[in-house]
C-alpha cells in the first residue's frame, strides 16, 4: 500500500540524490515543512536540528544520518529532526565544507594544504578502494597494503576532522538559537489555528442544533389544531 508505484533503479536513486527531480528548492522546502510539523517540543526539535547540523561538517560519509541520530539521543533532541538536518550537506555544499575544513585543519596543524576538490575526491576514492581490497585480502592469499592510508590520514582525514570541529560547533549553536524561536512561533501559531478551528466547529454544531430545534418547533406548531372561531363555530 505504501510502496512506490514507479520502482526506481539504483542509477535513478543516485541521480536523485545528486539533484532531485523537483529541484533543491522544493526539496529544502519539504525538509523545512517536515521540521515544522514534528510532534515534539521546540527545545527538543532545536537540539535535534543542532545535532544534525554539526554532523554535516566532519567526514562521516556513509554514517552521517546514524551519527546525527546518536548525537541527538545524547543531547536529548529529536532524532528525526537531526536526520532531516543532515540534508544540508549535499553535492552543492559538501565541497565548500570540505575545502574550508581542510584549510582550517592544515592551519591548526601548521602544515601546507595546496589541495583542490578533485584531489580530495581522488584521495577518498583511493582510500576506499584500498580499504576494500585489504578487507578482501583477509580472506584470500593476497597481501594487505596499508601504506597509502597513512598518507591519506595525515594529509586529508586528520586535518579535515580537526578543521571541521570548530565550524561544526559554530553552525550547530547558531542553528539552535535561530531555529528555537522560529519553531516556537510556528507551534504557537499552529495551536492558535487549531483552537480557532475547534471553536468554529463548535459554533457550527451549536448553530445546527439551534436550527434543528427551530425546525422541531415549527413542526409542532404546524401540527397543532387551529384555534376555535369567536362565535363558537356557528354559522349565521
Short mmCIF file of C-alpha atoms in Angstrom, two decimals:
data_model
loop_
_atom_site.label_atom_id
_atom_site.label_comp_id
_atom_site.label_asym_id
_atom_site.label_seq_id
_atom_site.Cartn_x
_atom_site.Cartn_y
_atom_site.Cartn_z
CA UNK A 1 0.00 0.00 0.00
CA UNK A 2 2.79 2.42 0.95
CA UNK A 3 5.28 1.37 -1.75
CA UNK A 4 6.20 3.50 -4.72
CA UNK A 5 4.25 2.85 -7.90
CA UNK A 6 7.27 3.59 -10.07
CA UNK A 7 10.22 1.50 -8.92
CA UNK A 8 13.44 3.49 -9.23
CA UNK A 9 16.68 1.93 -10.38
CA UNK A 10 19.94 2.44 -8.49
CA UNK A 11 21.11 4.91 -11.11
CA UNK A 12 17.87 6.91 -10.69
CA UNK A 13 18.31 6.89 -6.90
CA UNK A 14 21.90 8.16 -7.26
CA UNK A 15 20.82 10.82 -9.75
CA UNK A 16 18.00 11.99 -7.45
CA UNK A 17 20.50 12.22 -4.59
CA UNK A 18 22.83 14.41 -6.64
CA UNK A 19 19.98 16.55 -7.97
CA UNK A 20 16.33 15.89 -7.01
CA UNK A 21 13.87 15.91 -9.90
CA UNK A 22 11.83 18.57 -8.08
CA UNK A 23 14.93 20.73 -7.58
CA UNK A 24 16.87 21.64 -4.44
CA UNK A 25 14.49 24.49 -3.61
CA UNK A 26 11.47 22.20 -3.39
CA UNK A 27 13.47 19.57 -1.52
CA UNK A 28 14.63 22.18 1.01
CA UNK A 29 11.08 23.48 1.50
CA UNK A 30 9.91 19.90 2.07
CA UNK A 31 12.54 19.36 4.77
CA UNK A 32 11.60 22.65 6.48
CA UNK A 33 7.92 21.69 6.29
CA UNK A 34 8.64 18.35 7.96
CA UNK A 35 10.70 20.06 10.67
CA UNK A 36 7.85 22.45 11.48
CA UNK A 37 5.31 19.64 11.77
CA UNK A 38 7.32 17.40 14.10
CA UNK A 39 5.22 16.47 17.17
CA UNK A 40 7.72 17.46 19.85
CA UNK A 41 8.69 20.43 22.00
CA UNK A 42 10.58 23.30 20.31
CA UNK A 43 13.63 22.74 22.54
CA UNK A 44 13.95 19.06 21.59
CA UNK A 45 13.46 19.80 17.90
CA UNK A 46 16.04 22.60 18.02
CA UNK A 47 18.53 20.31 19.79
CA UNK A 48 17.95 17.68 17.11
CA UNK A 49 18.50 20.20 14.33
CA UNK A 50 21.70 21.37 16.02
CA UNK A 51 22.97 17.79 16.29
CA UNK A 52 22.25 17.13 12.62
CA UNK A 53 23.87 20.41 11.60
CA UNK A 54 27.08 19.52 13.42
CA UNK A 55 27.27 16.15 11.64
CA UNK A 56 27.28 17.94 8.27
CA UNK A 57 30.87 19.05 8.86
CA UNK A 58 33.04 16.05 9.90
CA UNK A 59 33.90 13.45 7.22
CA UNK A 60 31.19 10.99 8.26
CA UNK A 61 30.33 9.82 4.76
CA UNK A 62 28.02 6.81 4.84
CA UNK A 63 27.20 7.09 8.55
CA UNK A 64 26.14 10.72 8.70
CA UNK A 65 22.48 10.09 9.47
CA UNK A 66 23.32 7.42 12.04
CA UNK A 67 25.82 9.75 13.72
CA UNK A 68 23.25 12.56 13.81
CA UNK A 69 20.65 10.25 15.37
CA UNK A 70 23.08 9.06 18.06
CA UNK A 71 24.19 12.61 18.82
CA UNK A 72 20.56 13.69 19.12
CA UNK A 73 19.94 10.88 21.60
CA UNK A 74 22.94 12.01 23.66
CA UNK A 75 21.67 15.60 23.84
CA UNK A 76 18.01 14.50 24.21
CA UNK A 77 16.99 16.03 20.93
CA UNK A 78 14.52 14.93 18.31
CA UNK A 79 16.07 12.14 16.25
CA UNK A 80 14.02 12.78 13.12
CA UNK A 81 14.93 16.47 13.23
CA UNK A 82 18.61 15.52 13.41
CA UNK A 83 18.30 13.19 10.42
CA UNK A 84 16.46 15.82 8.38
CA UNK A 85 19.10 18.44 9.23
CA UNK A 86 21.82 16.30 7.61
CA UNK A 87 20.29 17.13 4.21
CA UNK A 88 22.09 20.47 4.47
CA UNK A 89 25.20 18.62 3.29
CA UNK A 90 24.59 17.87 -0.38
CA UNK A 91 26.68 17.85 -3.55
CA UNK A 92 26.49 21.65 -3.60
CA UNK A 93 27.54 22.41 -0.02
CA UNK A 94 29.85 19.46 0.75
CA UNK A 95 32.77 20.68 -1.42
CA UNK A 96 32.66 24.08 0.29
CA UNK A 97 32.56 22.47 3.75
CA UNK A 98 35.39 20.08 2.85
CA UNK A 99 37.74 22.75 1.48
CA UNK A 100 37.07 25.09 4.41
CA UNK A 101 37.66 22.31 6.94
CA UNK A 102 40.86 21.18 5.21
CA UNK A 103 42.29 24.68 5.08
CA UNK A 104 41.48 25.30 8.72
CA UNK A 105 42.78 21.89 9.77
CA UNK A 106 46.12 22.34 8.00
CA UNK A 107 46.41 25.81 9.54
CA UNK A 108 45.82 24.33 13.00
CA UNK A 109 48.45 21.65 12.36
CA UNK A 110 50.91 24.13 10.90
CA UNK A 111 51.13 22.33 7.56
CA UNK A 112 50.51 23.30 3.99
CA UNK A 113 47.43 22.09 2.12
CA UNK A 114 47.59 23.01 -1.56
CA UNK A 115 44.55 20.83 -2.27
CA UNK A 116 41.56 21.22 -4.52
CA UNK A 117 38.27 19.36 -4.53
CA UNK A 118 39.34 16.99 -7.30
CA UNK A 119 42.38 15.90 -5.29
CA UNK A 120 40.23 15.37 -2.19
CA UNK A 121 37.72 13.22 -4.09
CA UNK A 122 40.53 11.17 -5.64
CA UNK A 123 42.12 10.67 -2.22
CA UNK A 124 38.88 9.45 -0.64
CA UNK A 125 38.22 7.17 -3.62
CA UNK A 126 41.68 5.65 -3.48
CA UNK A 127 41.42 5.16 0.29
CA UNK A 128 38.04 3.44 -0.07
CA UNK A 129 39.39 1.12 -2.77
CA UNK A 130 42.42 0.25 -0.67
CA UNK A 131 40.32 -0.48 2.43
CA UNK A 132 38.01 -2.71 0.40
CA UNK A 133 40.98 -4.52 -1.20
CA UNK A 134 42.54 -5.13 2.20
CA UNK A 135 39.29 -6.48 3.60
CA UNK A 136 39.08 -8.93 0.71
CA UNK A 137 42.74 -9.83 1.21
CA UNK A 138 41.97 -11.00 4.75
CA UNK A 139 40.06 -13.93 3.25
CA UNK A 140 42.44 -14.64 0.38
CA UNK A 141 46.16 -15.11 -0.15
CA UNK A 142 46.68 -11.56 -1.39
CA UNK A 143 48.90 -9.33 0.79
CA UNK A 144 47.42 -6.32 2.56
CA UNK A 145 48.76 -2.86 1.74
CA UNK A 146 48.14 -0.06 4.20
CA UNK A 147 50.96 2.34 3.34
CA UNK A 148 48.76 4.59 1.18
CA UNK A 149 46.27 5.05 4.02
CA UNK A 150 49.00 6.56 6.19
CA UNK A 151 49.49 9.42 3.75
CA UNK A 152 45.72 9.80 3.36
CA UNK A 153 45.28 10.00 7.12
CA UNK A 154 47.85 12.77 7.70
CA UNK A 155 47.18 14.73 4.51
CA UNK A 156 43.37 14.53 4.32
CA UNK A 157 41.49 12.80 7.11
CA UNK A 158 43.22 14.28 10.18
CA UNK A 159 43.16 17.96 9.06
CA UNK A 160 39.64 17.51 7.67
CA UNK A 161 38.40 16.17 11.02
CA UNK A 162 40.20 18.77 13.13
CA UNK A 163 39.18 21.64 10.89
CA UNK A 164 35.53 20.60 10.87
CA UNK A 165 35.03 20.72 14.64
CA UNK A 166 35.02 24.49 15.19
CA UNK A 167 32.83 25.35 12.17
CA UNK A 168 30.52 22.47 13.11
CA UNK A 169 30.13 23.73 16.67
CA UNK A 170 29.58 27.32 15.49
CA UNK A 171 26.97 26.26 12.92
CA UNK A 172 25.30 23.98 15.47
CA UNK A 173 25.00 26.69 18.13
CA UNK A 174 23.82 29.28 15.61
CA UNK A 175 21.24 26.84 14.23
CA UNK A 176 19.91 26.08 17.70
CA UNK A 177 19.36 29.71 18.65
CA UNK A 178 17.91 30.58 15.24
CA UNK A 179 15.57 27.60 14.97
CA UNK A 180 14.28 27.66 18.56
CA UNK A 181 12.22 30.91 18.31
CA UNK A 182 11.06 30.03 14.78
CA UNK A 183 9.81 26.59 15.81
CA UNK A 184 8.22 28.03 18.97
CA UNK A 185 6.43 30.72 16.96
CA UNK A 186 5.18 28.15 14.47
CA UNK A 187 3.90 25.90 17.27
CA UNK A 188 2.05 28.83 18.88
CA UNK A 189 0.53 29.74 15.51
CA UNK A 190 -0.43 26.11 14.92
CA UNK A 191 -2.03 25.82 18.36
CA UNK A 192 -3.95 29.06 17.84
CA UNK A 193 -5.24 27.87 14.48
CA UNK A 194 -6.22 24.54 15.99
CA UNK A 195 -8.19 26.32 18.73
CA UNK A 196 -9.86 28.58 16.17
CA UNK A 197 -10.84 25.58 14.05
CA UNK A 198 -12.23 23.82 17.12
CA UNK A 199 -14.23 26.92 18.07
CA UNK A 200 -15.58 27.22 14.53
CA UNK A 201 -16.62 23.58 14.55
CA UNK A 202 -18.27 24.03 17.95
CA UNK A 203 -20.10 27.15 16.77
CA UNK A 204 -21.22 25.27 13.67
CA UNK A 205 -22.54 22.39 15.76
CA UNK A 206 -24.40 24.81 18.06
CA UNK A 207 -25.91 26.53 15.01
CA UNK A 208 -27.01 23.17 13.60
CA UNK A 209 -28.60 22.26 16.94
CA UNK A 210 -30.40 25.62 17.08
CA UNK A 211 -31.67 25.17 13.53
CA UNK A 212 -32.84 21.64 14.30
CA UNK A 213 -34.67 22.84 17.42
CA UNK A 214 -36.29 25.67 15.45
CA UNK A 215 -37.42 23.19 12.81
CA UNK A 216 -38.88 20.93 15.51
CA UNK A 217 -40.82 23.84 16.99
CA UNK A 218 -42.14 24.74 13.57
CA UNK A 219 -43.30 21.14 13.05
CA UNK A 220 -45.02 21.12 16.44
CA UNK A 221 -46.71 24.46 15.74
CA UNK A 222 -47.84 23.23 12.34
CA UNK A 223 -49.45 20.05 13.74
CA UNK A 224 -51.44 21.92 16.45
CA UNK A 225 -55.26 22.30 15.81
CA UNK A 226 -56.45 25.73 14.66
CA UNK A 227 -57.88 27.99 17.38
CA UNK A 228 -61.76 27.99 17.69
CA UNK A 229 -63.82 30.69 15.97
CA UNK A 230 -65.05 33.58 18.12
CA UNK A 231 -68.73 32.60 17.70
CA UNK A 232 -68.14 29.02 18.82
CA UNK A 233 -68.07 27.66 15.28
CA UNK A 234 -71.79 28.50 14.49
CA UNK A 235 -72.76 30.00 11.19
CA UNK A 236 -75.24 32.78 10.94
#
